[in-house]
Amino acid sequence: MKIFFYGGTFDPPHIGHKKIIESLLPKCDKMIIFPAKISPFKKINPVASSIHRINMLNLLFDNNKVIIDDYEILSNKINYTYLTIDYLEKKYKNSCLTMIIGKDQISNLSNWNNFNIFIKKINIICFNRTIENKALSQDSNLNKINYIDDFNINVSSTNIRNNIKSYNNKYLTNSLSYEVLEYIEDNNLYV
């Protein structure tokens, strides 16, 4: 079984996330999304609660191949990627695992806990993002990454949160699905 997995804070989940997932669905048997409780590399915790982020992800993805998994959210510790991979290996025995990341993560990937161990167990698909381009690490393990360079969606959850505060609705309607935007407004999130 081909299992693709995609982690992040999804605070909020936006059309960039949706387009990444939709472009990969034909290539996998299951796409598992892991909203993070605490991201090891972010200085601040998510603004929206775990339940709000899960609810928004469920609104964004209405496909039986997409699973919103609360494993990382229910964890009582910082959940490193290698722990999520261990969880997936136990739950989906003998499956081929592929991690989805944005290009903004590549420069730091070799610093992730147990990177040299988990990189040998999984495949990685990396989507180009124009938001931030840092110098890539020279780690030879990064040679096995499949880059998707024709994906150029300039959307970020940080910009969305900032635009909600400044009432920039034009940016929001181009960045969020109608259902997620309505959910944010109904629950007074990010104000």
XYZ file of C-alpha atoms in Angstrom:
191
model
C 0.000 0.000 0.000
C 1.258 3.479 -0.849
C 0.823 5.810 2.118
C 1.582 9.509 1.661
C 1.692 11.682 4.767
C 1.732 15.418 5.245
C 2.323 17.159 8.553
C 2.104 20.742 9.686
C 0.262 23.111 11.941
C -2.419 23.907 9.309
C -3.209 27.114 11.166
C -5.344 27.556 9.046
C -5.334 24.993 6.237
C -5.426 26.808 2.883
C -5.766 26.255 -0.862
C -2.041 25.547 -1.175
C -2.438 22.558 1.148
C -5.511 21.455 -0.786
C -3.814 21.672 -4.180
C -0.793 19.722 -2.935
C -3.027 16.940 -1.608
C -5.271 16.851 -4.686
C -2.288 16.632 -7.030
C -0.956 13.575 -5.162
C -4.161 11.631 -4.504
C -3.968 9.680 -7.795
C -0.473 8.453 -6.809
C -1.315 6.979 -3.400
C -3.737 4.628 -1.684
C -4.108 6.863 1.385
C -3.113 10.429 2.184
C -2.729 10.977 5.913
C -2.639 14.499 7.273
C -1.057 15.069 10.673
C -1.878 18.399 12.293
C 0.859 19.078 14.832
C 0.222 19.913 18.450
C 3.654 21.469 18.886
C 6.034 21.983 15.991
C 9.679 21.413 16.989
C 10.954 24.298 14.834
C 8.303 26.950 15.392
C 8.766 29.479 18.135
C 5.038 29.876 18.792
C 2.282 27.329 19.245
C -0.657 27.246 16.823
C -3.146 30.084 17.289
C -6.271 27.990 16.663
C -7.008 25.094 18.982
C -6.425 21.527 17.884
C -10.135 20.849 17.451
C -10.591 23.942 15.253
C -7.686 22.925 13.030
C -9.018 19.362 12.705
C -12.494 20.705 11.904
C -11.080 23.015 9.206
C -9.076 20.166 7.675
C -12.213 18.007 7.576
C -14.040 20.831 5.776
C -11.194 21.211 3.281
C -10.909 17.528 2.402
C -13.976 15.537 1.471
C -12.360 12.424 0.033
C -12.314 8.906 1.473
C -8.596 8.565 0.617
C -7.739 11.513 2.895
C -7.440 10.778 6.604
C -7.009 13.501 9.224
C -5.053 11.678 11.926
C -4.938 13.084 15.476
C -1.875 11.047 16.528
C 0.409 14.085 16.877
C -2.296 16.266 18.445
C -3.015 13.673 21.129
C 0.665 13.309 21.966
C 1.784 14.861 25.232
C 5.191 15.768 23.847
C 6.814 17.398 20.870
C 6.202 14.885 18.138
C 9.192 14.472 15.908
C 8.779 13.079 12.399
C 10.594 9.850 13.229
C 7.926 9.098 15.884
C 5.162 9.639 13.337
C 6.982 7.336 10.915
C 7.233 4.654 13.640
C 3.496 5.064 14.249
C 2.731 4.677 10.524
C 5.002 1.633 10.189
C 3.099 -0.103 12.993
C -0.349 0.908 11.758
C 0.262 0.200 8.045
C 2.668 -2.726 8.043
C 4.624 -3.346 4.835
C 3.505 -0.080 3.292
C 5.617 2.296 1.243
C 5.739 5.644 3.083
C 6.179 8.996 1.376
C 6.438 12.272 3.273
C 5.200 15.496 1.676
C 7.025 18.727 2.508
C 7.362 22.248 1.171
C 10.664 23.542 -0.151
C 10.866 25.916 2.808
C 11.586 22.839 4.985
C 14.454 21.412 2.921
C 17.218 23.645 4.276
C 16.525 22.399 7.801
C 15.609 18.784 7.044
C 19.012 17.318 7.929
C 18.647 18.892 11.418
C 15.430 16.994 12.186
C 15.720 14.427 14.991
C 16.936 11.048 13.701
C 16.987 12.339 10.120
C 19.727 9.902 9.050
C 17.600 6.982 10.248
C 14.172 7.950 8.939
C 15.403 9.228 5.553
C 16.362 5.627 4.710
C 12.848 4.370 5.492
C 10.748 6.786 3.442
C 10.461 8.648 0.178
C 10.021 12.420 0.107
C 8.117 14.623 -2.294
C 9.021 18.289 -2.006
C 6.808 21.042 -3.403
C 8.387 24.290 -4.478
C 7.157 27.311 -2.554
C 7.991 30.851 -3.548
C 7.469 32.158 -0.045
C 11.000 31.551 1.116
C 14.040 30.096 -0.595
C 16.896 29.194 1.722
C 20.159 27.564 0.752
C 19.772 23.810 0.488
C 21.754 21.494 2.711
C 24.504 19.502 1.025
C 23.471 16.269 2.765
C 23.765 13.393 0.262
C 20.547 11.831 1.614
C 18.648 14.728 0.052
C 19.460 13.380 -3.417
C 16.564 10.911 -3.170
C 13.944 13.656 -2.864
C 11.453 14.062 -5.700
C 11.023 17.811 -6.347
C 7.817 19.217 -7.806
C 8.954 22.543 -9.253
C 5.928 23.398 -11.369
C 3.865 24.087 -8.241
C 3.944 27.773 -7.509
C 1.246 28.674 -4.982
C 2.221 31.725 -2.952
C 0.017 31.211 0.107
C 1.017 30.973 3.746
C -0.967 30.445 6.918
C 0.979 33.286 8.576
C -0.088 35.722 5.846
C -3.680 34.514 6.138
C -3.725 35.147 9.887
C -2.227 38.624 9.367
C -4.779 39.434 6.667
C -7.660 38.336 8.907
C -6.464 40.834 11.499
C -6.345 43.575 8.864
C -9.656 42.529 7.231
C -8.042 41.945 3.837
C -10.887 39.839 2.413
C -9.559 39.785 -1.162
C -6.451 37.908 -0.063
C -8.543 35.586 2.096
C -10.993 34.588 -0.633
C -8.045 33.716 -2.879
C -6.278 31.755 -0.135
C -8.993 29.839 1.703
C -11.850 27.610 0.643
C -15.289 29.096 1.208
C -16.040 26.485 3.897
C -12.853 27.182 5.863
C -13.290 30.960 5.604
C -16.874 30.633 6.841
C -15.715 28.413 9.714
C -13.065 30.978 10.694
C -15.642 33.780 10.661
C -18.283 31.752 12.559
C -15.760 30.890 15.280
C -14.010 34.297 15.426
C -10.610 32.737 14.819
C -7.414 34.768 14.352
C -8.974 38.114 15.301
